[in-house]
Coordinates of C-alpha atoms (C1' of nucleotides) in Angstrom, one line a residue:
Chain I
M4 CA 124.1 74.9 85.0
V5 CA 123.7 74.4 88.4
Q6 CA 120.4 72.5 89.6
I7 CA 118.3 73.7 92.7
K8 CA 119.4 70.8 94.7
D9 CA 122.7 72.5 94.6
F10 CA 122.4 76.0 95.3
K11 CA 123.6 75.9 99.1
G12 CA 127.1 75.7 97.5
F13 CA 126.9 78.9 95.2
E14 CA 125.4 81.2 97.9
G15 CA 126.7 84.5 97.3
Q16 CA 127.4 83.5 93.8
V17 CA 125.7 84.1 90.4
I18 CA 124.7 80.7 88.7
Q19 CA 122.5 79.8 85.4
T20 CA 119.6 77.9 86.0
Q21 CA 116.5 76.4 83.7
G22 CA 113.2 74.7 84.7
W23 CA 109.4 75.2 84.6
V24 CA 107.0 78.1 86.7
T25 CA 105.3 76.3 89.3
N26 CA 103.7 78.6 91.2
K27 CA 104.0 81.8 90.9
R28 CA 102.8 85.8 93.2
S29 CA 103.1 88.7 91.4
G30 CA 103.3 92.4 93.5
K31 CA 103.7 95.4 92.1
G32 CA 108.0 95.7 90.6
L33 CA 108.1 92.1 91.6
E34 CA 107.8 89.1 90.6
F35 CA 107.7 85.8 92.7
I36 CA 108.8 82.8 90.5
V37 CA 108.7 79.5 91.6
L38 CA 111.1 77.3 90.0
R39 CA 110.9 73.4 89.3
D40 CA 113.3 71.5 87.9
G41 CA 113.3 67.7 89.4
S42 CA 115.6 68.2 92.1
G43 CA 113.6 71.2 94.1
Y44 CA 112.1 73.5 94.1
A45 CA 113.2 77.4 94.4
Q46 CA 112.2 81.0 94.4
C47 CA 112.7 83.0 92.3
I48 CA 112.3 86.5 92.6
V49 CA 112.6 89.5 89.7
N50 CA 112.6 93.0 90.9
A51 CA 112.2 95.9 88.3
N52 CA 114.5 97.5 90.0
D53 CA 117.2 94.6 88.5
V54 CA 116.5 94.2 85.2
S55 CA 114.9 94.9 82.4
E56 CA 112.3 96.1 81.2
A57 CA 111.7 93.7 78.3
I58 CA 113.2 91.1 81.3
F59 CA 110.5 91.8 83.6
A60 CA 107.5 91.8 80.9
T61 CA 109.0 88.6 79.8
A62 CA 109.0 87.4 83.6
K63 CA 105.1 88.3 84.3
S64 CA 104.1 86.5 80.3
T65 CA 105.4 82.6 82.3
T66 CA 102.0 81.0 83.2
Q67 CA 102.3 77.8 84.7
E68 CA 104.6 75.3 83.8
T69 CA 106.3 77.8 81.4
S70 CA 110.0 76.4 80.6
V71 CA 112.8 79.2 81.8
K72 CA 116.5 80.3 81.4
I73 CA 117.5 82.1 84.7
A74 CA 120.5 83.6 85.8
G75 CA 120.8 85.0 89.3
K76 CA 122.2 85.2 92.8
V77 CA 122.2 82.7 95.1
V78 CA 120.8 84.1 98.0
K79 CA 120.5 81.9 101.5
D80 CA 117.4 82.5 102.8
D81 CA 115.1 80.5 106.0
R82 CA 112.3 81.6 105.5
Q83 CA 112.6 79.5 101.7
E84 CA 111.9 75.5 100.7
G85 CA 115.8 74.0 101.3
G86 CA 117.0 77.5 102.2
F87 CA 118.1 78.7 99.3
E88 CA 116.7 81.4 96.4
L89 CA 117.8 83.2 93.6
H90 CA 118.0 86.6 93.0
V91 CA 117.1 87.1 88.6
S92 CA 119.1 89.1 86.7
Q93 CA 118.5 87.2 82.7
L94 CA 115.1 85.3 82.2
S95 CA 114.5 83.6 79.2
I96 CA 111.0 81.8 77.9
I97 CA 112.5 78.2 76.7
G98 CA 108.8 77.3 75.7
T99 CA 105.5 78.7 76.7
S100 CA 102.3 76.8 78.2
P101 CA 99.3 77.9 77.7
S102 CA 97.0 77.3 80.4
F103 CA 98.5 74.4 81.7
P104 CA 95.4 72.4 82.3
I105 CA 95.8 71.2 86.4
S106 CA 95.9 73.8 88.6
N107 CA 97.9 73.7 92.5
K108 CA 93.9 73.0 93.2
E109 CA 92.1 70.8 94.4
H110 CA 91.4 68.1 91.2
G111 CA 89.3 64.4 90.8
V112 CA 90.6 61.6 90.4
E113 CA 89.2 60.5 86.9
F114 CA 90.1 63.4 85.6
L115 CA 93.9 63.6 87.7
V116 CA 94.7 59.8 85.6
D117 CA 93.1 61.1 83.1
K118 CA 96.3 63.3 82.9
R119 CA 98.3 61.4 84.0
H120 CA 101.7 62.9 81.2
L121 CA 101.1 66.1 82.9
W122 CA 100.0 64.9 86.5
L123 CA 103.5 64.3 86.8
R124 CA 104.3 67.0 87.3
S125 CA 102.7 68.1 90.6
K126 CA 105.1 68.0 93.9
R127 CA 102.7 65.0 95.1
Q128 CA 103.6 63.0 91.9
W129 CA 107.8 63.7 92.3
A130 CA 107.7 62.9 95.8
I131 CA 106.2 59.1 95.1
M132 CA 108.3 58.9 92.1
K133 CA 111.6 59.7 94.2
I134 CA 110.8 57.4 96.1
R135 CA 110.1 54.2 93.9
N136 CA 113.5 54.7 92.3
R137 CA 114.8 54.9 96.3
I138 CA 113.2 51.3 97.0
I139 CA 114.3 50.0 93.4
F140 CA 118.0 51.3 94.0
S141 CA 117.6 50.1 97.5
I142 CA 115.9 45.8 96.0
N143 CA 119.5 46.1 93.6
N144 CA 121.5 47.2 97.1
F145 CA 121.0 44.4 99.3
F146 CA 120.8 41.5 96.9
Q147 CA 123.9 42.4 95.2
K148 CA 125.4 42.7 98.4
E149 CA 124.4 39.7 99.6
D150 CA 126.4 38.8 95.7
F151 CA 123.0 37.4 93.9
V152 CA 122.8 37.3 90.6
Q153 CA 120.6 39.7 88.7
M154 CA 118.6 37.6 86.1
D155 CA 116.0 38.6 83.4
A156 CA 112.9 36.0 83.1
P157 CA 111.2 35.7 79.7
I158 CA 108.8 38.1 78.5
F159 CA 106.4 35.8 76.0
T160 CA 106.2 33.2 77.8
G161 CA 104.6 29.3 75.9
N162 CA 101.8 27.9 78.7
A163 CA 99.2 28.8 79.8
A164 CA 101.4 27.8 83.2
E165 CA 98.9 29.7 85.7
G166 CA 95.2 28.2 84.5
T167 CA 94.5 30.3 81.2
S168 CA 91.5 32.7 82.6
T169 CA 93.5 35.1 84.0
L170 CA 96.7 35.0 81.1
F171 CA 96.8 37.8 78.3
E172 CA 97.7 36.8 75.6
T173 CA 98.3 37.6 72.2
D174 CA 100.0 36.3 68.5
F175 CA 103.8 35.1 68.7
Y176 CA 104.3 34.1 65.5
D177 CA 100.8 33.0 64.7
R178 CA 101.5 30.8 67.6
P179 CA 98.8 31.7 70.7
A180 CA 102.2 33.2 73.3
Y181 CA 100.9 34.5 77.8
L182 CA 102.5 37.7 78.8
S183 CA 104.5 36.1 82.4
Q184 CA 102.9 36.5 85.5
S185 CA 106.1 35.1 86.9
G186 CA 109.8 35.4 85.8
Q187 CA 110.4 32.3 89.4
L188 CA 110.1 28.4 86.7
Y189 CA 113.2 30.3 85.2
G190 CA 114.4 31.4 88.3
E191 CA 114.8 28.3 89.2
A192 CA 116.3 27.4 86.5
M193 CA 118.9 30.8 87.0
A194 CA 119.5 29.6 91.2
M195 CA 121.1 26.3 89.7
A196 CA 123.5 28.1 87.5
M197 CA 124.5 30.0 90.3
G198 CA 123.3 29.9 93.3
K199 CA 121.9 33.1 94.2
I200 CA 119.7 34.5 91.8
Y201 CA 117.5 36.9 91.6
T202 CA 114.8 38.2 88.5
F203 CA 113.3 42.8 88.9
G204 CA 110.1 42.8 85.3
P205 CA 107.1 44.1 84.2
T206 CA 104.6 40.7 85.7
F207 CA 100.8 40.3 84.2
R208 CA 97.9 39.8 85.3
A209 CA 94.6 40.6 83.2
E210 CA 92.7 40.0 86.1
K211 CA 88.9 41.7 86.1
S212 CA 88.9 43.8 89.1
K213 CA 88.8 46.9 89.7
T214 CA 90.5 47.8 93.2
R215 CA 93.1 50.3 95.5
R216 CA 95.4 47.3 95.3
H217 CA 95.8 45.8 91.7
L218 CA 97.2 46.1 87.9
S219 CA 97.2 44.7 85.3
E220 CA 100.9 45.7 84.6
F221 CA 103.1 46.1 88.3
W222 CA 106.6 45.3 88.8
M223 CA 108.2 42.2 91.2
I224 CA 111.3 41.2 92.6
E225 CA 111.8 37.2 92.9
P226 CA 114.7 35.7 94.3
E227 CA 115.7 32.4 93.9
M228 CA 118.3 30.3 96.5
A229 CA 119.6 27.3 95.7
F230 CA 120.0 25.0 99.4
F231 CA 117.6 28.0 100.7
D232 CA 114.9 26.3 102.9
N233 CA 111.6 28.4 104.2
E234 CA 113.3 29.4 107.0
M235 CA 116.3 30.9 106.1
N236 CA 113.4 31.9 103.4
M237 CA 110.9 34.5 106.1
D238 CA 115.0 35.1 107.2
L239 CA 116.2 36.4 104.1
I240 CA 113.0 38.9 104.0
E241 CA 112.9 39.7 106.4
Q242 CA 116.1 41.2 106.6
F243 CA 115.6 42.3 102.9
I244 CA 112.3 44.7 103.5
K245 CA 114.6 45.8 107.3
Y246 CA 117.7 47.3 104.8
V247 CA 114.4 48.3 101.7
V248 CA 113.0 50.3 105.1
A249 CA 115.8 51.2 106.4
D250 CA 117.3 53.5 103.6
V251 CA 114.2 54.6 101.8
H252 CA 114.1 56.1 105.7
E253 CA 117.1 57.2 105.4
N254 CA 117.3 59.1 102.5
C255 CA 113.7 60.1 101.5
K256 CA 113.1 62.2 104.5
A257 CA 112.0 65.3 102.3
E258 CA 109.6 63.6 99.7
M259 CA 107.7 61.7 103.1
E260 CA 107.7 65.5 105.0
V261 CA 105.7 66.1 101.4
L262 CA 103.7 63.1 101.2
G263 CA 103.1 63.3 105.2
R264 CA 103.8 59.9 105.5
D265 CA 103.9 59.1 109.7
T266 CA 108.1 57.4 109.8
S267 CA 107.9 56.9 113.1
I268 CA 106.4 52.5 111.3
F269 CA 109.9 52.8 110.5
D270 CA 111.7 52.3 113.2
N271 CA 109.3 50.4 114.9
I272 CA 110.0 47.6 112.1
A273 CA 113.8 48.0 112.5
A274 CA 113.9 47.6 115.8
Q275 CA 111.5 44.5 116.5
E276 CA 111.0 41.5 115.2
F277 CA 108.7 40.2 112.3
P278 CA 105.9 37.9 114.0
R279 CA 106.4 34.3 112.7
L280 CA 102.8 32.2 112.8
S281 CA 101.5 29.0 110.9
Y282 CA 98.8 29.6 109.3
A283 CA 96.8 28.0 112.2
E284 CA 97.5 31.0 114.8
A285 CA 96.9 33.2 112.3
V286 CA 93.3 31.5 111.6
A287 CA 93.0 31.6 115.2
V288 CA 93.8 35.9 116.0
L289 CA 91.6 35.4 113.4
K290 CA 88.9 34.3 114.4
G291 CA 89.6 36.2 117.8
E292 CA 90.0 32.5 119.7
Q293 CA 93.9 33.7 119.6
K294 CA 95.2 36.8 121.7
V295 CA 97.4 38.9 120.4
D296 CA 98.9 41.6 123.3
G297 CA 96.4 40.8 125.1
K298 CA 93.8 41.6 122.3
T299 CA 91.3 39.7 120.3
T300 CA 90.3 41.5 116.8
I301 CA 86.6 41.8 118.0
E302 CA 87.5 44.0 120.6
T303 CA 90.3 45.7 118.3
L304 CA 87.8 46.2 116.0
E305 CA 84.6 46.8 118.3
N306 CA 86.4 49.8 120.0
D307 CA 88.1 51.1 116.4
L308 CA 84.3 50.8 115.3
A309 CA 83.5 53.5 117.8
E310 CA 86.3 55.3 117.5
T311 CA 85.3 55.8 113.4
I312 CA 81.6 57.2 114.5
A313 CA 83.1 59.5 117.5
T314 CA 85.3 60.6 114.6
I315 CA 82.9 61.1 112.8
E316 CA 80.3 62.5 115.0
S317 CA 83.1 65.7 116.8
N318 CA 83.9 65.9 112.5
K319 CA 79.9 66.6 111.3
A320 CA 79.9 69.3 115.2
E321 CA 82.8 71.2 113.5
I322 CA 81.6 71.7 110.2
I323 CA 78.6 73.0 112.0
A324 CA 80.6 75.1 113.8
K325 CA 82.8 76.2 111.1
E326 CA 79.2 76.9 108.8
K327 CA 77.6 78.8 111.2
E328 CA 80.9 81.0 111.2
I329 CA 81.0 81.2 107.3
A330 CA 76.9 82.7 107.9
A331 CA 78.0 84.7 110.4
G332 CA 80.3 86.5 107.6
V333 CA 84.2 86.9 107.4
K334 CA 86.7 88.1 104.8
K335 CA 87.5 86.3 101.1
G336 CA 90.8 84.8 102.1
K337 CA 88.8 83.2 105.8
R338 CA 86.4 82.3 104.5
N339 CA 87.9 80.5 101.3
Y340 CA 90.1 78.5 104.5
L341 CA 87.0 77.9 106.1
Q342 CA 85.5 76.1 103.2
N343 CA 88.0 74.5 102.8
K344 CA 88.8 72.3 106.1
I345 CA 84.9 71.4 106.1
D346 CA 85.4 69.8 102.1
G347 CA 88.3 67.9 104.4
L348 CA 86.6 67.0 106.7
K349 CA 83.6 66.2 104.4
N350 CA 85.9 63.8 102.5
Q351 CA 86.6 62.4 105.5
I352 CA 83.6 62.1 106.9
T353 CA 82.7 59.9 103.5
D354 CA 85.8 57.8 104.2
L355 CA 85.0 57.4 107.9
E356 CA 82.0 56.3 106.9
V357 CA 82.4 53.2 104.5
K358 CA 85.1 52.3 107.3
A359 CA 82.6 51.8 109.8
K360 CA 79.5 50.3 107.1
N361 CA 82.8 47.6 106.7
I362 CA 84.6 46.9 110.0
P363 CA 81.5 45.3 110.9
K364 CA 81.7 43.2 107.1
W365 CA 84.9 42.5 108.1
L366 CA 84.2 41.1 111.3
K367 CA 81.5 38.7 110.2
S368 CA 83.5 37.3 107.3
A369 CA 86.2 36.8 110.1
Q370 CA 83.9 34.2 112.5
D371 CA 82.5 32.1 109.5
F372 CA 86.8 32.2 107.9
K373 CA 86.5 28.6 106.7
F374 CA 89.9 27.0 108.0
G375 CA 91.5 25.4 105.0
S376 CA 91.0 28.2 102.5
D377 CA 92.9 31.5 101.4
F378 CA 92.5 34.7 103.5
G379 CA 90.9 37.6 102.1
G380 CA 91.5 40.8 101.7
S381 CA 89.4 42.2 104.3
D382 CA 91.0 39.2 106.8
E383 CA 94.7 40.4 105.8
T384 CA 93.2 44.1 106.7
V385 CA 92.4 42.2 110.5
I386 CA 95.6 40.1 111.2
T387 CA 97.8 42.9 110.6
R388 CA 96.0 45.7 112.3
M389 CA 96.5 43.3 115.5
Y390 CA 101.2 44.0 114.8
T391 CA 102.9 47.8 113.8
V392 CA 105.6 45.6 111.6
P393 CA 104.0 43.0 108.9
V394 CA 103.5 39.4 109.9
M395 CA 103.9 36.6 107.8
V396 CA 102.1 33.2 107.5
Y397 CA 103.8 30.4 106.8
N398 CA 102.7 26.3 106.6
W399 CA 99.6 27.4 104.3
P400 CA 97.5 23.5 104.2
H401 CA 99.2 22.9 100.2
E402 CA 95.1 22.5 98.5
I403 CA 95.4 26.4 98.4
K404 CA 98.4 27.4 97.3
A405 CA 100.8 27.0 93.5
F406 CA 102.2 22.9 92.3
Y407 CA 105.4 23.5 92.8
M408 CA 105.4 24.7 96.9
K409 CA 107.0 22.2 98.7
R410 CA 105.1 19.2 101.1
D411 CA 105.4 18.8 104.5
A412 CA 106.8 15.2 105.1
S413 CA 105.7 15.3 108.9
A414 CA 102.5 17.1 107.9
P415 CA 101.3 16.0 104.5
D416 CA 98.6 18.2 104.1
L417 CA 100.8 21.2 104.5
A418 CA 103.1 23.6 102.7
K419 CA 106.2 25.2 103.2
G420 CA 105.3 28.3 101.6
V421 CA 104.2 32.0 103.3
D422 CA 103.0 34.8 102.9
V423 CA 103.9 38.3 104.3
L424 CA 101.6 41.4 105.1
A425 CA 102.3 44.6 104.9
P426 CA 100.9 46.4 108.1
E427 CA 98.0 49.4 107.9
G428 CA 95.7 47.3 106.1
Y429 CA 98.1 47.1 102.6
G430 CA 97.6 43.1 103.1
E431 CA 100.4 40.5 101.2
I432 CA 103.4 42.0 99.9
V433 CA 105.2 39.0 100.0
G434 CA 104.3 35.3 98.8
G435 CA 107.1 32.4 98.3
G436 CA 108.4 29.4 99.8
E437 CA 110.3 26.9 99.6
R438 CA 109.9 24.6 96.0
E439 CA 109.0 20.9 96.3
T440 CA 111.8 18.6 94.9
N441 CA 109.8 15.4 94.2
E442 CA 109.4 14.9 90.6
A443 CA 106.6 12.3 91.0
L444 CA 104.6 14.9 93.9
L445 CA 105.5 17.7 91.4
I446 CA 104.0 15.7 88.2
E447 CA 101.0 15.1 90.1
K448 CA 100.2 17.9 90.8
I449 CA 100.7 19.2 87.9
N450 CA 98.0 16.2 86.7
E451 CA 95.7 17.8 90.2
H452 CA 95.5 21.5 88.8
K453 CA 95.4 19.8 84.7
L454 CA 97.8 22.6 83.7
P455 CA 99.6 21.3 80.6
M456 CA 102.4 18.4 80.8
D457 CA 104.5 18.9 77.9
A458 CA 104.7 21.9 78.9
F459 CA 106.7 21.3 82.0
D460 CA 109.1 19.4 81.1
W461 CA 112.0 21.2 81.3
Y462 CA 111.2 22.1 84.6
L463 CA 110.9 18.4 85.5
D464 CA 114.4 18.4 85.0
L465 CA 115.5 21.0 87.2
R466 CA 114.0 17.8 89.9
K467 CA 116.0 15.2 87.5
Y468 CA 119.8 16.2 87.0
G469 CA 120.5 17.0 90.8
S470 CA 118.1 18.4 92.6
V471 CA 118.1 21.0 95.7
P472 CA 116.3 22.5 98.1
H473 CA 115.2 25.7 97.4
A474 CA 113.3 28.4 97.7
G475 CA 112.3 32.0 96.9
F476 CA 109.6 35.1 97.2
G477 CA 108.5 37.4 95.1
L478 CA 107.3 40.7 96.6
G479 CA 105.2 42.8 94.6
L480 CA 107.0 46.1 93.5
E481 CA 104.4 48.8 93.9
R482 CA 102.5 47.3 96.4
M483 CA 106.0 48.1 98.2
V484 CA 105.2 51.4 97.1
A485 CA 101.7 51.9 98.4
W486 CA 101.9 51.0 102.1
L487 CA 105.4 53.1 102.7
C488 CA 104.7 56.2 100.9
K489 CA 100.5 55.0 102.7
L490 CA 98.8 55.7 98.7
Q491 CA 95.4 55.1 99.1
H492 CA 95.7 53.2 95.5
I493 CA 97.9 51.7 94.1
R494 CA 97.6 53.6 90.3
E495 CA 99.6 56.3 92.2
T496 CA 103.0 54.2 92.6
I497 CA 103.7 54.1 89.1
P498 CA 103.9 56.6 86.5
F499 CA 101.7 54.7 83.8
P500 CA 99.2 52.5 85.5
R501 CA 97.6 50.1 83.1
M502 CA 94.4 48.6 85.0
Y503 CA 91.2 47.2 84.2
G504 CA 89.9 50.0 81.6
R505 CA 92.7 51.7 81.6
L506 CA 95.2 52.0 78.9
K507 CA 96.0 55.8 77.7
P508 CA 97.8 57.2 78.2
Chain C
rU19 C1' 79.9 39.0 86.8
rC20 C1' 76.8 41.9 92.0
rU21 C1' 75.7 45.9 95.0
rU22 C1' 76.1 51.0 96.3
rC23 C1' 76.9 55.7 94.7
rC24 C1' 78.5 59.7 91.8
rU25 C1' 78.4 62.5 86.3
rU26 C1' 76.4 70.4 86.2
rA27 C1' 81.6 76.5 83.3
rG28 C1' 88.4 74.5 81.1
rC29 C1' 89.1 73.0 86.9
rU30 C1' 86.3 71.1 92.6
rC31 C1' 81.7 71.0 93.5
rA32 C1' 75.8 73.8 95.2
rG33 C1' 71.9 73.2 92.6
rU34 C1' 65.6 72.8 98.8
rU35 C1' 59.0 69.7 97.9
rG36 C1' 59.8 69.6 89.5
rG37 C1' 58.1 76.9 88.5
rU38 C1' 60.4 80.7 84.9
rU39 C1' 66.9 83.9 83.6
rA40 C1' 71.2 77.1 86.4
rG41 C1' 75.4 78.5 90.7
rA42 C1' 80.0 79.4 94.0
rG43 C1' 84.9 78.8 94.7
rC44 C1' 89.8 78.3 92.0
rA45 C1' 92.6 78.5 86.4
rC46 C1' 92.8 82.9 82.5
rC47 C1' 92.7 88.2 82.1
rU48 C1' 92.9 93.9 83.4
rG49 C1' 94.1 97.0 87.7
rA50 C1' 96.1 98.1 92.6
rC51 C1' 100.4 96.9 95.4
rU52 C1' 108.1 96.8 96.8
rG53 C1' 108.6 90.4 100.2
rU54 C1' 104.5 86.5 98.6
rU55 C1' 104.4 81.5 100.5
rA56 C1' 97.4 78.0 98.0
rA57 C1' 99.7 86.3 98.3
rU58 C1' 96.0 89.4 99.1
rC59 C1' 91.9 92.6 97.3
rA60 C1' 88.8 95.2 92.4
rG61 C1' 86.4 93.6 88.3
rG62 C1' 85.4 90.7 83.7
rG63 C1' 82.3 85.5 80.9
rU64 C1' 81.9 81.1 80.5
rG65 C1' 77.8 75.8 80.5
rU66 C1' 75.1 69.8 74.3
rC67 C1' 73.3 70.0 83.0
rC68 C1' 77.4 62.4 80.0
rU69 C1' 73.7 60.4 76.3
rA70 C1' 68.8 58.3 74.2
rG71 C1' 63.4 58.1 75.3
rG72 C1' 59.3 58.8 78.7
rU73 C1' 56.1 61.4 82.6
rU74 C1' 54.8 66.9 82.7
rC75 C1' 51.2 73.5 81.3
rA76 C1' 56.6 72.4 83.5
rA77 C1' 62.0 69.0 84.4
rG78 C1' 69.4 69.7 86.3
rU79 C1' 65.2 67.6 89.4
rC80 C1' 61.0 62.1 88.8
rC81 C1' 60.4 57.7 85.4
rU82 C1' 63.6 53.6 81.7
rA83 C1' 68.1 52.6 79.4
rG84 C1' 72.3 53.0 78.1
rA85 C1' 77.5 55.3 78.3
rG86 C1' 82.0 56.4 81.3
rG87 C1' 83.4 57.4 86.7
rA88 C1' 84.3 56.0 92.0
rA89 C1' 83.9 52.1 97.3
rG90 C1' 83.3 47.5 98.0
rA91 C1' 82.9 42.2 97.1
rG92 C1' 84.1 38.7 93.8
rC93 C1' 88.9 36.7 91.6
rC94 C1' 93.7 37.8 93.0
rA95 C1' 99.7 31.1 92.9

RNA sequence: UCUUCCUUAGCUCAGUUGGUUAGAGCACCUGACUGUUAAUCAGGGUGUCCUAGGUUCAAGUCCUAGAGGAAGAGCCA
């Protein structure tokens, strides 16, 4: 058996392959079967002159997603995706596929999510899953080459470490247990044993939020390093993101093309240093008090708004022109083509109108931002709009950060945390910082957050026995995938999304 | 939890001020065509108009409630 991606090594030879029929075009005496095997796509030509009547009839009877075994000759053809096609000599059906529900045309979101188990077979999903796989591979490569030890943190946890409202409760031998929201505290313990570690596991949050950036179950990478301060932490984050982006850029060119992803931003990321803003600076940028490249957020967003409105108008004009063309009478193929263009433009207009409505709201909420609070989704969008690479925001007011975040000795109201905001409107992909090593301050914080002290005795032990400065961060895998693929919604980044209101399939 | 929008054929959608027999494209089937790239061309039938009430001579269309979905907000160390 030869996989489609390996056809190029078999030019002129007769080989065997197997896969699924993803599309078919037929003529008299000719069947063009587009075969998919997970490694790639190849057109297979069944010519009635070259095969028996029975085989030709079998080929003709295949439908979308019929699985088949094929023997044929690999022939170079520059018109084909991948550059090769197969001239079929033998064909047999492995499994039939009567009326596959997902056609090669357009579908709505609800339908596709309901059919997720079949949707995964489509080309776009194939590309996303390949990229997800590469990102995971690349993350592991990076940390392994940097001498980090991969560790698995527990998924059942016995305490409500982060506040009970967003925890999934389960029954653990008649006692309540919660699904993990973070492996970090365990990672800290392991870092004291191994030096540098990273966890890579599932995370569960029972937030009742339905947005394009939230999942109830997602995967997180959490490195933790002994003897690191927040500066070193930020250096590592930048190095890490640059490594993964460059690796994906290098190895997922075909997949990015399927998605229509403009990859020029990846070159910027390799070439530029990530801006590092203190929280105070970030607020000044947000409010338009500090310019970036000679522009304020207000100027940039008002410019965006004008552009958005202009695009809406030009789209509307284009629709009218195309509708006139159809009304004047054109052939069917041309009509379909024009109609599809019109539908696409209409969808674009809907999105743009939402954007046009949102921009003034974003600006207002940026103007009204209260120093000392956390950034909302729109604030992140406004800040990152000013840059073409990820932005790091550090030195946060300690009140809005987690109890374990290290306080700044020289500025007692600040904590040494860092958030990384991805550009292109994707917002927070990394949250991290230096950890508090002072046991008394930690106890004070645990009380302040009204957390159960007895749940943290083991964690406090880490400060009792040879405590050292240490830092770490967490990266949400799905948000990284969404950003690198430039997806509208996070639900496409994971094979079977678990979100508020969605447990099936 | 709040705001706005949506629910019509297997899928994507159109359906005018309420009006008599509810439409198109795709998918599917049949036929034509020996190089198609979402092939093309001709023909073929398919409806719990989300559910329950209401207004009306008449409801896919208007009103009320509910269910499901989408976008945004809140929430998201």
